[in-house]
Amino acid sequence: EAGVAQSPRYKIIEKRQSVAFWCNPISGHATLYWYQQILGQGPKLLIQFQNNGVVDDSQLPKDRFSAERLKGVDSTLKIQPAKLEDSAVYLCASSPLRDTRTTNYGYTFGSGTRLTVV
Amino acid sequence: EDKVVQSPLSLVVHEGDTVTLNCSYEVTNFRSLLWYKQEKKAPTFLFMLTSSGIEKKSGRLSSILDKKELSSILNITATQTGDSAIYLCAVRHAGKSTFGDGTTLTVKP
């Protein structure tokens, strides 16, 4: 089974520039999550999709961050304009809608995108 | 506000030592507690705990949940340098997961 794919792996941009990240979840996984992990901290949920609908975006800074999952498969996360404090690793994860067989709800992370804003 | 707190923040031990990592939580509608190991970027799943007092074990790693104390511990026995990583605790509640800030474990040869 292929894992969660993310690109790019690394990105360095200047503040006030725009950036976009892409995530392709595990095939058949209905739920997709974007997390922000600042150095020294745990992952913080930015947005959760179920199919192509938003379940939770309460911690997404909507003035500069946006995300979409138009066809209920892959997703993009955009930051416009970026600030220095957006420097972090952006992790994408996916899980099946309901899978009581697996011991972690099939929750699988991608390798992340490390963003540096200078 | 939902909160997951891990301790210690960091730990340095020598190979062969036994370590205990702690996770405490204050959340609404607790469903389960999960432990992850993060070496490079992607956290990898270790354990999921839903019932108090039942130990989950995998090789040298084991974990147990105490719902009365709202906490969990992760034990690693006979540590190896390959155990060096950040260990993350996450609590699933109300349809989402809240992570702690992790414990950074360094195992020296």
Short mmCIF file of C-alpha atoms in Angstrom, two decimals:
data_model
loop_
_atom_site.label_atom_id
_atom_site.label_comp_id
_atom_site.label_asym_id
_atom_site.label_seq_id
_atom_site.Cartn_x
_atom_site.Cartn_y
_atom_site.Cartn_z
CA GLU A 1 0.00 0.00 0.00
CA ALA A 2 1.46 3.34 -1.04
CA GLY A 3 1.81 5.88 1.74
CA VAL A 4 0.74 9.48 2.00
CA ALA A 5 2.65 11.50 -0.59
CA GLN A 6 3.60 15.13 -0.02
CA SER A 7 5.50 17.65 -2.08
CA PRO A 8 7.71 19.54 -2.07
CA ARG A 9 9.99 18.13 0.61
CA TYR A 10 11.56 21.51 1.33
CA LYS A 11 10.71 25.10 0.51
CA ILE A 12 12.47 28.36 1.32
CA ILE A 13 10.61 31.59 0.59
CA GLU A 14 10.81 35.22 1.60
CA LYS A 15 8.20 36.72 3.88
CA ARG A 16 5.12 38.04 2.08
CA GLN A 17 5.58 35.49 -0.72
CA SER A 18 3.07 32.74 -1.43
CA VAL A 19 3.58 28.99 -1.18
CA ALA A 20 1.51 25.87 -1.81
CA PHE A 21 1.86 22.33 -0.56
CA TRP A 22 0.35 19.23 -2.08
CA CYS A 23 -0.83 15.99 -0.46
CA ASN A 24 -2.03 12.74 -1.99
CA PRO A 25 -3.54 10.50 0.70
CA ILE A 26 -3.69 6.73 0.79
CA SER A 27 -6.15 5.46 -1.79
CA GLY A 28 -9.62 5.11 -0.35
CA HIS A 29 -8.95 7.19 2.76
CA ALA A 30 -11.89 9.51 3.22
CA THR A 31 -10.38 11.72 5.89
CA LEU A 32 -7.42 14.03 5.30
CA TYR A 33 -5.66 16.24 7.83
CA TRP A 34 -3.14 19.06 7.57
CA TYR A 35 -0.95 19.66 10.61
CA GLN A 36 1.60 22.38 11.33
CA GLN A 37 4.57 21.35 13.47
CA ILE A 38 6.79 24.17 14.70
CA LEU A 39 10.24 23.13 15.90
CA GLY A 40 10.05 21.87 19.49
CA GLN A 41 6.29 21.50 19.47
CA GLY A 42 3.80 18.78 18.68
CA PRO A 43 1.72 18.81 15.50
CA LYS A 44 -1.20 21.24 15.55
CA LEU A 45 -4.26 20.49 13.43
CA LEU A 46 -4.92 23.14 10.81
CA ILE A 47 -7.77 21.56 8.89
CA GLN A 48 -9.60 18.24 8.60
CA PHE A 49 -11.49 17.11 5.50
CA GLN A 50 -13.93 14.27 5.17
CA ASN A 51 -14.15 13.51 1.45
CA ASN A 52 -14.26 17.02 0.00
CA GLY A 53 -16.00 18.69 2.94
CA VAL A 54 -14.34 20.56 5.81
CA VAL A 55 -14.92 18.95 9.21
CA ASP A 56 -12.74 21.22 11.36
CA ASP A 57 -10.81 24.34 10.40
CA SER A 58 -11.06 26.12 13.74
CA GLN A 59 -7.28 26.54 14.05
CA LEU A 60 -6.61 27.57 10.45
CA PRO A 61 -5.47 31.22 10.19
CA LYS A 62 -7.98 31.98 7.48
CA ASP A 63 -6.61 35.44 6.71
CA ARG A 64 -3.55 33.84 5.13
CA PHE A 65 -4.06 30.07 4.95
CA SER A 66 -6.41 28.23 2.64
CA ALA A 67 -6.90 24.57 1.79
CA GLU A 68 -8.99 22.62 -0.63
CA ARG A 69 -9.77 19.05 -1.51
CA LEU A 70 -11.93 19.49 -4.57
CA LYS A 71 -12.42 15.90 -5.72
CA GLY A 72 -12.16 14.30 -2.30
CA VAL A 73 -8.75 12.85 -3.09
CA ASP A 74 -5.63 15.02 -3.08
CA SER A 75 -5.40 18.33 -1.31
CA THR A 76 -3.48 21.59 -1.44
CA LEU A 77 -2.63 23.94 1.40
CA LYS A 78 -1.69 27.51 0.54
CA ILE A 79 -0.15 30.34 2.52
CA GLN A 80 -0.49 33.86 1.16
CA PRO A 81 1.31 35.96 2.28
CA ALA A 82 3.81 34.02 4.40
CA LYS A 83 5.16 35.30 7.70
CA LEU A 84 8.34 34.36 9.52
CA GLU A 85 6.32 32.47 12.15
CA ASP A 86 4.96 30.14 9.46
CA SER A 87 8.34 28.39 9.35
CA ALA A 88 7.46 24.82 10.28
CA VAL A 89 6.98 21.31 8.96
CA TYR A 90 3.58 20.84 7.35
CA LEU A 91 2.36 17.29 7.76
CA CYS A 92 -0.47 15.67 5.89
CA ALA A 93 -2.21 12.57 7.28
CA SER A 94 -5.09 10.43 6.13
CA SER A 95 -7.37 7.79 7.59
CA PRO A 96 -10.33 5.68 6.48
CA LEU A 97 -13.78 6.96 7.36
CA ARG A 98 -14.24 4.15 9.79
CA ASP A 99 -11.90 1.26 10.44
CA THR A 100 -12.25 -0.42 13.80
CA ARG A 101 -9.97 -3.27 12.72
CA THR A 102 -6.79 -1.26 12.78
CA THR A 103 -5.32 -0.17 16.04
CA ASN A 104 -4.75 3.46 15.10
CA TYR A 105 -7.76 4.20 12.98
CA GLY A 106 -5.44 3.80 9.98
CA TYR A 107 -3.99 7.21 10.71
CA THR A 108 -0.91 7.58 8.46
CA PHE A 109 1.34 10.61 8.13
CA GLY A 110 3.26 11.76 5.08
CA SER A 111 6.91 12.80 5.32
CA GLY A 112 6.00 16.46 5.48
CA THR A 113 7.17 19.67 3.85
CA ARG A 114 9.71 21.77 5.72
CA LEU A 115 8.97 25.45 5.10
CA THR A 116 11.50 28.13 5.94
CA VAL A 117 10.38 31.75 5.67
CA VAL A 118 13.26 34.26 5.61
CA GLU B 1 -9.27 24.24 26.59
CA ASP B 2 -8.11 20.76 25.54
CA LYS B 3 -4.61 20.04 26.70
CA VAL B 4 -2.03 17.26 26.38
CA VAL B 5 1.17 17.61 28.41
CA GLN B 6 4.22 15.40 28.10
CA SER B 7 7.13 15.08 30.47
CA PRO B 8 10.02 15.26 30.58
CA LEU B 9 10.61 17.56 27.59
CA SER B 10 13.94 15.86 26.97
CA LEU B 11 15.91 12.97 28.32
CA VAL B 12 19.46 11.73 27.78
CA VAL B 13 20.31 8.16 28.76
CA HIS B 14 22.91 5.52 27.96
CA GLU B 15 22.31 2.33 26.06
CA GLY B 16 20.78 -0.33 28.26
CA ASP B 17 18.93 2.11 30.50
CA THR B 18 15.17 1.94 31.03
CA VAL B 19 13.12 5.08 30.48
CA THR B 20 9.57 6.12 31.34
CA LEU B 21 7.83 8.86 29.41
CA ASN B 22 4.68 10.52 30.72
CA CYS B 23 1.59 11.96 29.08
CA SER B 24 -1.30 13.64 30.88
CA TYR B 25 -4.43 15.08 29.31
CA GLU B 26 -7.45 17.23 29.91
CA VAL B 27 -9.92 16.86 27.05
CA THR B 28 -13.64 16.57 26.49
CA ASN B 29 -15.11 13.31 25.17
CA PHE B 30 -11.94 11.21 25.44
CA ARG B 31 -11.86 8.35 22.93
CA SER B 32 -8.29 7.03 22.91
CA LEU B 33 -4.64 7.87 23.50
CA LEU B 34 -1.96 7.20 20.93
CA TRP B 35 1.82 7.14 21.08
CA TYR B 36 3.98 7.96 18.07
CA LYS B 37 7.72 7.91 17.41
CA GLN B 38 9.09 10.75 15.26
CA GLU B 39 12.62 10.34 13.94
CA LYS B 40 12.86 12.51 10.84
CA LYS B 41 9.56 14.05 9.86
CA ALA B 42 6.65 11.63 9.75
CA PRO B 43 5.42 10.33 13.13
CA THR B 44 5.04 6.57 13.09
CA PHE B 45 2.40 4.82 15.15
CA LEU B 46 3.38 2.85 18.27
CA PHE B 47 0.30 2.16 20.39
CA MET B 48 -3.35 3.04 20.80
CA LEU B 49 -4.87 2.78 24.28
CA THR B 50 -8.55 2.92 25.10
CA SER B 51 -8.97 0.94 28.30
CA SER B 52 -7.46 1.66 31.67
CA GLY B 53 -4.95 -0.76 33.13
CA ILE B 54 -4.39 -2.89 30.04
CA GLU B 55 -0.76 -2.90 28.99
CA LYS B 56 0.13 -2.81 25.31
CA LYS B 57 3.50 -4.27 24.51
CA SER B 58 5.73 -4.39 21.45
CA GLY B 59 9.24 -5.72 21.97
CA ARG B 60 11.03 -3.46 24.41
CA LEU B 61 8.26 -0.86 24.38
CA SER B 62 5.14 -0.96 26.51
CA SER B 63 2.41 1.49 27.42
CA ILE B 64 -0.52 1.71 29.80
CA LEU B 65 -3.41 4.11 30.30
CA ASP B 66 -4.81 5.34 33.62
CA LYS B 67 -8.16 6.99 32.96
CA LYS B 68 -8.63 7.87 36.62
CA GLU B 69 -5.39 9.85 36.61
CA LEU B 70 -5.93 11.04 33.00
CA SER B 71 -2.48 9.89 32.05
CA SER B 72 -0.39 7.32 30.27
CA ILE B 73 3.19 6.12 30.42
CA LEU B 74 5.46 4.74 27.72
CA ASN B 75 8.27 2.48 28.93
CA ILE B 76 11.32 1.54 26.92
CA THR B 77 13.61 -1.10 28.39
CA ALA B 78 17.20 -1.86 27.38
CA THR B 79 17.36 1.31 25.28
CA GLN B 80 19.37 1.37 22.05
CA THR B 81 20.75 4.29 20.05
CA GLY B 82 18.02 3.61 17.50
CA ASP B 83 15.44 4.58 20.10
CA SER B 84 16.66 8.20 19.88
CA ALA B 85 13.66 10.17 18.64
CA ILE B 86 10.83 12.44 19.67
CA TYR B 87 7.99 10.51 21.29
CA LEU B 88 4.60 12.11 20.76
CA CYS B 89 1.42 11.48 22.70
CA ALA B 90 -1.92 12.29 21.04
CA VAL B 91 -5.42 12.10 22.46
CA ARG B 92 -8.40 11.48 20.21
CA HIS B 93 -11.50 13.28 21.42
CA ALA B 94 -14.59 14.81 19.90
CA GLY B 95 -13.56 13.64 16.44
CA LYS B 96 -10.06 15.11 16.44
CA SER B 97 -6.57 14.52 17.82
CA THR B 98 -4.62 16.84 20.12
CA PHE B 99 -0.89 16.29 20.36
CA GLY B 100 1.52 16.99 23.19
CA ASP B 101 4.82 18.70 22.45
CA GLY B 102 6.74 15.46 22.71
CA THR B 103 9.65 14.09 24.71
CA THR B 104 13.01 14.14 22.97
CA LEU B 105 14.91 11.00 23.90
CA THR B 106 18.65 10.76 23.22
CA VAL B 107 20.32 7.41 23.80
CA LYS B 108 24.11 7.56 23.98
CA PRO B 109 26.31 4.57 23.19
#
